[in-house]
Structures are given as structure tokens and as C-alpha cells.
Coordinates of C-alpha atoms in Angstrom, one line a residue:
M1 CA 17.0 83.2 49.8
S2 CA 16.4 81.4 53.1
S3 CA 16.0 77.6 53.5
R4 CA 12.2 78.2 53.7
T5 CA 12.0 78.6 50.0
R6 CA 8.5 77.6 48.7
L7 CA 7.4 75.8 45.6
E8 CA 5.9 79.1 44.5
D9 CA 9.3 80.8 44.6
L10 CA 10.9 78.0 42.5
A11 CA 8.0 78.2 40.0
S12 CA 8.5 82.0 39.7
I13 CA 12.2 81.7 39.0
A14 CA 11.9 78.8 36.6
G15 CA 9.0 80.4 34.7
V16 CA 6.7 77.4 35.1
S17 CA 3.7 76.4 37.1
I18 CA 3.8 75.2 40.7
A19 CA 2.4 71.9 39.5
T20 CA 5.3 71.5 37.0
V21 CA 7.8 72.3 39.8
S22 CA 6.2 69.7 42.0
R23 CA 6.2 67.1 39.3
A24 CA 9.8 67.9 38.4
L25 CA 11.0 67.5 42.0
N26 CA 9.3 64.1 42.1
N27 CA 10.8 63.0 38.8
S28 CA 7.4 62.7 37.1
P29 CA 7.5 61.4 33.5
A30 CA 5.0 64.2 32.7
V31 CA 7.9 66.7 32.8
N32 CA 10.7 66.6 30.1
D33 CA 14.3 66.1 31.2
E34 CA 15.4 69.6 30.3
T35 CA 12.8 71.2 32.5
K36 CA 13.6 68.7 35.3
R37 CA 17.3 69.6 35.3
R38 CA 16.5 73.3 35.2
V39 CA 14.1 73.0 38.2
W40 CA 16.6 70.8 40.1
K41 CA 19.4 73.3 39.6
I42 CA 17.3 76.2 40.8
A43 CA 16.1 74.2 43.8
R44 CA 19.7 73.6 44.8
E45 CA 20.7 77.2 44.3
Q46 CA 17.8 78.3 46.5
N47 CA 18.7 75.8 49.2
Y48 CA 15.4 73.9 48.7
H49 CA 16.1 70.4 50.2
F50 CA 15.1 67.6 47.9
R51 CA 16.5 64.3 46.5
P52 CA 16.6 64.6 42.7
S53 CA 15.2 61.7 40.6
M54 CA 14.8 59.3 43.6
P55 CA 12.8 61.2 46.2
A56 CA 11.1 58.1 47.7
L57 CA 13.3 55.2 46.5
L58 CA 15.6 55.1 49.5
S59 CA 13.4 56.8 52.1
G60 CA 15.5 56.0 55.1
A61 CA 18.5 58.0 54.0
S62 CA 19.3 61.5 55.0
A63 CA 21.2 62.2 51.8
T64 CA 22.7 60.4 48.8
I65 CA 26.4 60.8 47.9
A66 CA 28.0 59.7 44.7
V67 CA 31.6 58.8 44.2
V68 CA 32.9 59.4 40.7
I69 CA 36.0 57.4 39.7
P70 CA 37.3 59.0 36.5
N71 CA 39.7 57.0 34.3
P72 CA 42.5 59.5 33.5
H73 CA 45.0 57.0 32.2
A74 CA 43.1 55.7 29.2
R75 CA 43.2 52.2 30.7
Q76 CA 40.6 49.9 32.2
S77 CA 38.7 51.0 35.3
E78 CA 40.9 51.6 38.4
A79 CA 38.0 50.6 40.7
L80 CA 39.6 47.3 41.6
H81 CA 43.0 48.8 42.6
P82 CA 43.7 48.3 46.3
F83 CA 43.9 52.0 47.2
V84 CA 40.7 52.7 45.4
Q85 CA 39.0 49.9 47.4
D86 CA 40.3 51.5 50.6
F87 CA 39.1 54.9 49.5
I88 CA 35.6 53.6 48.8
G89 CA 35.6 51.6 52.0
G90 CA 36.4 54.8 54.1
I91 CA 33.6 56.8 52.4
T92 CA 31.2 53.9 52.7
E93 CA 31.6 53.6 56.4
A94 CA 31.4 57.4 56.9
A95 CA 28.2 57.5 54.8
R96 CA 26.7 54.6 56.8
V97 CA 27.4 56.4 60.1
S98 CA 25.9 59.6 58.7
G99 CA 22.8 57.8 57.4
C100 CA 23.6 58.4 53.8
D101 CA 23.2 56.3 50.7
L102 CA 26.2 55.8 48.4
L103 CA 26.4 55.6 44.6
I104 CA 29.5 54.6 42.6
S105 CA 29.9 56.1 39.2
H106 CA 32.6 55.4 36.5
L107 CA 31.7 58.2 34.2
A108 CA 34.6 60.1 32.6
P109 CA 33.6 63.8 32.3
G110 CA 35.3 65.2 29.2
N111 CA 34.5 68.9 29.7
V112 CA 32.9 71.5 32.0
D113 CA 29.5 70.8 30.4
D114 CA 29.8 67.1 31.2
L115 CA 30.6 68.0 34.8
S116 CA 27.7 70.4 35.0
E117 CA 25.4 67.8 33.5
L118 CA 26.6 65.3 36.1
M119 CA 25.9 67.7 38.9
T120 CA 22.4 68.6 37.7
S121 CA 21.2 65.2 36.6
S122 CA 22.8 63.0 39.2
H123 CA 20.8 61.0 41.7
A124 CA 23.0 62.4 44.4
D125 CA 22.9 65.4 46.8
G126 CA 26.6 65.7 46.4
I127 CA 29.6 64.2 44.6
I128 CA 33.1 63.1 45.6
F129 CA 35.6 62.9 42.8
L130 CA 38.6 60.6 43.1
G131 CA 41.5 62.5 41.6
Q132 CA 42.0 65.6 39.6
R133 CA 44.8 64.9 37.2
L134 CA 43.0 65.9 34.0
L135 CA 40.0 67.6 35.6
H136 CA 41.6 70.5 37.6
D137 CA 40.7 73.4 35.2
R138 CA 37.2 71.9 34.7
L139 CA 36.6 71.6 38.4
N140 CA 37.8 75.2 38.9
A141 CA 35.2 76.3 36.3
L142 CA 32.5 74.1 37.9
A143 CA 33.2 75.7 41.3
Q144 CA 32.2 79.1 40.0
G145 CA 28.5 78.1 40.3
E146 CA 28.5 74.8 42.2
S147 CA 29.5 73.9 45.8
R148 CA 28.1 70.4 46.2
F149 CA 31.3 68.5 45.3
I150 CA 34.6 67.7 46.9
V151 CA 37.8 66.2 45.4
W152 CA 40.3 63.7 46.8
G153 CA 43.6 65.1 45.6
A154 CA 46.2 67.8 46.1
D155 CA 45.9 71.4 46.9
L156 CA 47.0 73.2 43.8
P157 CA 47.8 76.9 43.0
G158 CA 44.8 78.8 42.1
Q159 CA 42.4 76.1 43.2
K160 CA 38.8 77.2 43.7
Y161 CA 37.3 74.0 44.9
C162 CA 37.6 72.0 48.1
S163 CA 40.0 69.1 48.2
V164 CA 41.1 66.6 50.8
G165 CA 44.2 64.5 50.7
S166 CA 47.3 63.5 52.6
D167 CA 50.2 65.9 53.1
N168 CA 52.1 64.5 50.1
L169 CA 55.0 66.9 50.4
R170 CA 55.6 65.9 54.0
G171 CA 55.0 62.2 53.2
G172 CA 57.6 62.2 50.5
A173 CA 60.1 63.9 52.7
R174 CA 59.4 61.5 55.6
A175 CA 59.8 58.4 53.4
T176 CA 63.1 59.7 51.9
S177 CA 64.5 60.9 55.2
H178 CA 63.9 57.5 56.7
L179 CA 66.0 55.9 54.0
I180 CA 68.7 58.5 54.4
N181 CA 68.7 58.0 58.2
L182 CA 69.3 54.3 57.5
G183 CA 72.5 55.2 55.7
R184 CA 71.1 55.0 52.1
R185 CA 72.7 57.5 49.8
R186 CA 71.6 56.5 46.3
I187 CA 67.8 56.5 46.5
A188 CA 65.8 56.0 43.4
F189 CA 62.3 57.6 43.0
L190 CA 59.7 55.7 41.1
G191 CA 56.4 57.4 40.1
D192 CA 54.5 59.4 37.5
T193 CA 54.9 63.1 38.4
A194 CA 52.2 64.1 35.9
A195 CA 49.8 63.2 38.8
P196 CA 49.7 66.2 41.2
E197 CA 50.0 64.1 44.4
V198 CA 53.0 62.2 43.0
Q199 CA 54.6 65.5 42.0
H200 CA 54.3 66.7 45.6
R201 CA 55.8 63.4 46.9
Y202 CA 58.7 63.9 44.5
E203 CA 59.2 67.4 45.8
G204 CA 59.3 65.9 49.3
Y205 CA 62.0 63.5 48.1
V206 CA 64.0 66.4 46.7
E207 CA 63.6 68.4 49.9
A208 CA 64.8 65.5 52.1
H209 CA 68.0 65.3 49.9
R210 CA 68.5 69.0 50.2
R211 CA 68.2 68.9 54.0
A212 CA 70.8 66.1 54.1
N213 CA 73.1 67.9 51.7
L214 CA 72.8 65.1 49.2
A215 CA 72.5 65.6 45.5
V216 CA 69.6 64.1 43.5
D217 CA 70.8 62.0 40.6
P218 CA 68.5 62.5 37.7
A219 CA 69.4 58.9 36.5
L220 CA 67.5 57.6 39.5
I221 CA 64.3 59.3 38.7
V222 CA 62.2 56.7 37.0
P223 CA 58.6 57.2 35.6
A224 CA 56.3 54.4 36.8
Q225 CA 52.5 54.0 36.6
F226 CA 50.3 52.9 39.5
E227 CA 50.3 49.2 38.4
I228 CA 52.6 46.4 39.5
S229 CA 53.5 45.3 36.0
Y230 CA 54.4 48.8 34.8
A231 CA 56.5 49.4 38.0
E232 CA 58.3 46.1 37.6
A233 CA 59.2 47.0 34.1
A234 CA 60.5 50.4 35.2
A235 CA 62.6 48.8 37.9
D236 CA 63.9 46.2 35.4
G237 CA 65.1 49.1 33.3
L238 CA 66.9 50.7 36.2
L239 CA 68.7 47.4 36.8
A240 CA 69.4 46.9 33.2
R241 CA 71.2 50.3 33.1
R242 CA 73.4 49.1 36.0
A243 CA 72.5 52.2 37.9
A244 CA 73.9 52.2 41.4
F245 CA 71.2 52.6 44.1
D246 CA 70.7 51.3 47.6
G247 CA 67.2 52.6 48.3
I248 CA 63.8 53.1 46.5
F249 CA 61.1 55.6 47.4
A250 CA 58.0 54.4 45.4
A251 CA 55.2 56.9 44.9
S252 CA 52.6 54.1 45.7
D253 CA 52.6 50.7 47.3
L254 CA 51.7 49.1 44.0
I255 CA 54.8 50.6 42.5
A256 CA 56.8 49.4 45.5
L257 CA 55.5 45.9 45.0
G258 CA 56.5 46.0 41.3
A259 CA 60.0 47.1 42.3
L260 CA 60.2 44.4 44.9
R261 CA 59.4 41.7 42.3
S262 CA 62.0 43.1 40.0
L263 CA 64.7 43.1 42.7
Q264 CA 63.9 39.6 43.8
K265 CA 63.9 38.4 40.3
A266 CA 67.3 39.9 39.8
G267 CA 68.7 38.3 43.0
R268 CA 69.0 41.6 44.9
S269 CA 68.2 41.3 48.6
V270 CA 65.7 43.6 50.3
P271 CA 66.5 45.3 52.6
Q272 CA 70.1 44.3 52.8
E273 CA 71.1 45.6 49.4
V274 CA 68.1 47.8 48.6
A275 CA 65.7 49.3 51.1
I276 CA 62.2 50.2 49.9
V277 CA 59.5 52.6 51.1
G278 CA 56.0 52.8 49.5
Y279 CA 53.0 55.1 49.9
D280 CA 49.4 54.4 50.8
N281 CA 49.6 51.5 53.3
I282 CA 47.2 49.3 51.4
Q283 CA 46.3 46.1 53.3
V284 CA 48.5 43.8 51.4
A285 CA 51.6 45.9 52.2
A286 CA 51.8 44.3 55.7
Y287 CA 51.8 40.7 54.2
T288 CA 54.4 40.9 51.4
Q289 CA 57.8 39.2 51.9
P290 CA 59.4 41.3 53.2
A291 CA 56.5 43.4 54.6
L292 CA 56.5 46.9 53.1
T293 CA 57.5 50.0 54.9
T294 CA 55.1 52.7 53.7
I295 CA 53.4 56.1 54.3
D296 CA 49.9 55.7 55.7
Q297 CA 46.9 57.6 54.4
D298 CA 44.2 57.2 57.0
M299 CA 41.2 56.5 54.6
S300 CA 38.8 56.1 57.5
K301 CA 39.5 59.6 58.6
A302 CA 39.5 60.9 55.1
G303 CA 36.1 59.3 54.5
R304 CA 34.6 60.9 57.6
L305 CA 36.1 64.3 56.6
M306 CA 34.9 64.3 53.0
V307 CA 31.3 63.1 53.9
S308 CA 31.0 65.7 56.6
K309 CA 32.2 68.5 54.4
L310 CA 30.0 67.4 51.6
L311 CA 26.9 67.4 53.8
A312 CA 27.9 70.9 55.0
A313 CA 28.2 72.0 51.3
T314 CA 24.5 71.2 50.8
E315 CA 23.8 73.9 53.4
K316 CA 26.0 76.5 51.5
A317 CA 28.6 76.5 54.3
P318 CA 32.1 77.6 53.1
L319 CA 34.5 74.7 52.6
R320 CA 38.2 74.6 53.2
S321 CA 40.7 72.2 51.7
E322 CA 42.6 70.1 54.2
R323 CA 45.7 67.9 54.3
L324 CA 45.8 64.7 56.4
P325 CA 48.8 63.5 58.3
A326 CA 51.2 61.3 56.4
D327 CA 52.5 58.7 59.0
L328 CA 55.5 56.5 58.4
I329 CA 54.8 52.8 59.0
V330 CA 58.1 50.9 59.4
R331 CA 58.3 47.3 58.4
E332 CA 60.9 44.8 57.1
S333 CA 61.5 46.3 53.6
C334 CA 63.7 48.9 55.4
G335 CA 64.8 46.7 58.3
L336 CA 63.3 47.0 61.8
G337 CA 66.5 47.5 63.6

């Protein structure tokens, strides 16, 4: 049906009166929640432009976008993590430029029904999900009948939804190749490969070794969560085993900072004895001692791309997943000369 869908059309499809449709679209308490959600869903499917549950609350905005930050690690909210702050900052600026309002949600959808409920009852015209670690299959199922969402994450086999993220494979290879080009031959990898993006960074690490005809030592592959304390403990364990290594590629800057603390505590000099490369280019990375070499994810560009794609999704335009460049930022943790 065209974008000129009328209230009469929605009423006919929903099997209710025109007055009920009008009240539902205006979030009237005279209509029960189940009927409201059904009318909202039909309106979206028929490309009838409206702003569910808050049609006049923020009258100056062209659309409302929600950012959902699931908690996949069974820990406290990750909303205060530096990368998440950069992520939200990039989307916030892009939303402002596009004249959109922004909502932040910390809901943890447990199944496809939860995701569907979130889409139909949300105050937003579209949703951006941060991460896909435990949601991939559910997001695929959601994509069968819903297009108004986009995911920050990897591009996975069989993926049916749109995702935006950095080129993690290339980023991992660039970080590792930089260490190899500096003469490092025993490079540890710190990260949690259960996360799709980290798995791709690890694959880039392996690919860089292959191109340099270097063997990957399984003893130097160390699981580490995206928290400084976890990463510090992981690096402590590597040192306690007396493993020989002269470089570290950390799957995030927070992991790199934990490794840096561990090495400094043990009296190992950086970069003289051990060179370190992180990933994300969070703001604090430029101010550590030594300053951290890292892979940059341009979150301003990512925010603009995700917001523009999401606004296009409300018009039923086909969406395509995209990878952003992964640029190497060289600082003192690898030496500048």
C-alpha cells in the first residue's frame, strides 16, 4: 500500500472503527494496550507515518530513535563504559543534526517475543541495538517481519538484518602487522572471542601471522573481558606462567589498559620490553602513560550512518550492512620511531 494510507484503511485491516484507530494512534486511555499495539503494528506495516505513544510530546522532532543497550554478560550495565559513551555520543550528534529525539533503553530482550514487543510498544520510530552477541538468532527472526532496526556489530553468515560496524578482520590484521613490522615475534592476543567482533579481530591476528610466516602460539591466546580489572588479571596470569612475549594485541582499549597496568606492576617496560596495541580509540587512550596505540572506530561517522539508515528504514527502503574503516593510530605504547 502507498504512503497515502488512510485511517479507513487501517480500521478495515484491524477490524475496528475509525474512531478506535484514531484514538490508538494518539495513545488514548480509552483504547486498551493490546489494541493499541495491534493498530501501531499495522500502521507501520502500511507505511502510515505516526509517532507511537508520544504523538505530541516532542512536537519539534522529525522522528524518535531508541538505542537499546542489552547486558549480555550478566553483569552491571555497560552504559558507563568509555566505548559505549562514544557510541551514544556519535548517535546523539547524528540524531541532533537530523532533527530526531533520542531515547536510551537498558532492556534485556530474552526472546523473539520480547523483541517484537519492544518494536511494537516502543516510543520510537526505530531502534539501534548495541551488539548482537546473544541476540543474533532472535534478530534474524525479527527481521522476517520488521525493518525498523539496525545493529552495531559484525556481519555474520546468514544474517538477515542490517548491521554497521568497523572492519574488525582488517583492524585485527593491521594491529598485529604493526607489531610484527616493529620486530615483535611473540605477540599475545587478549580478548573474549565469544563476541563476534572480537572473533573477527582474532582472525585478523591469525591472518597477519600467516602473511608473515609466523606461527601462532596457543599459549599466548588469553581470554579477557571488556573490563580493566578482568584484563589485568588475565595479563597477570600470562606473566605468572612465565610465557615469553614481546607484544600484545588487546581486543579493546580497556583490555589494553588492564594489560598495561599488569606489566607496569610487574616492572616490565612498555614499549621497550612489550609493545601494546588496543582497539576502539577511546578518549583516555591518548592520555595514558605511555599513550596507547590503537585501532580507531570512527563513532561520529558510525552514528551518522546508522541514523540515516534507520530513517530510510521507516520508508521501507532496502538496507545494506556496512563496514567502516579500521585506522591505526600510532602512539607511544608501540614506540613512535
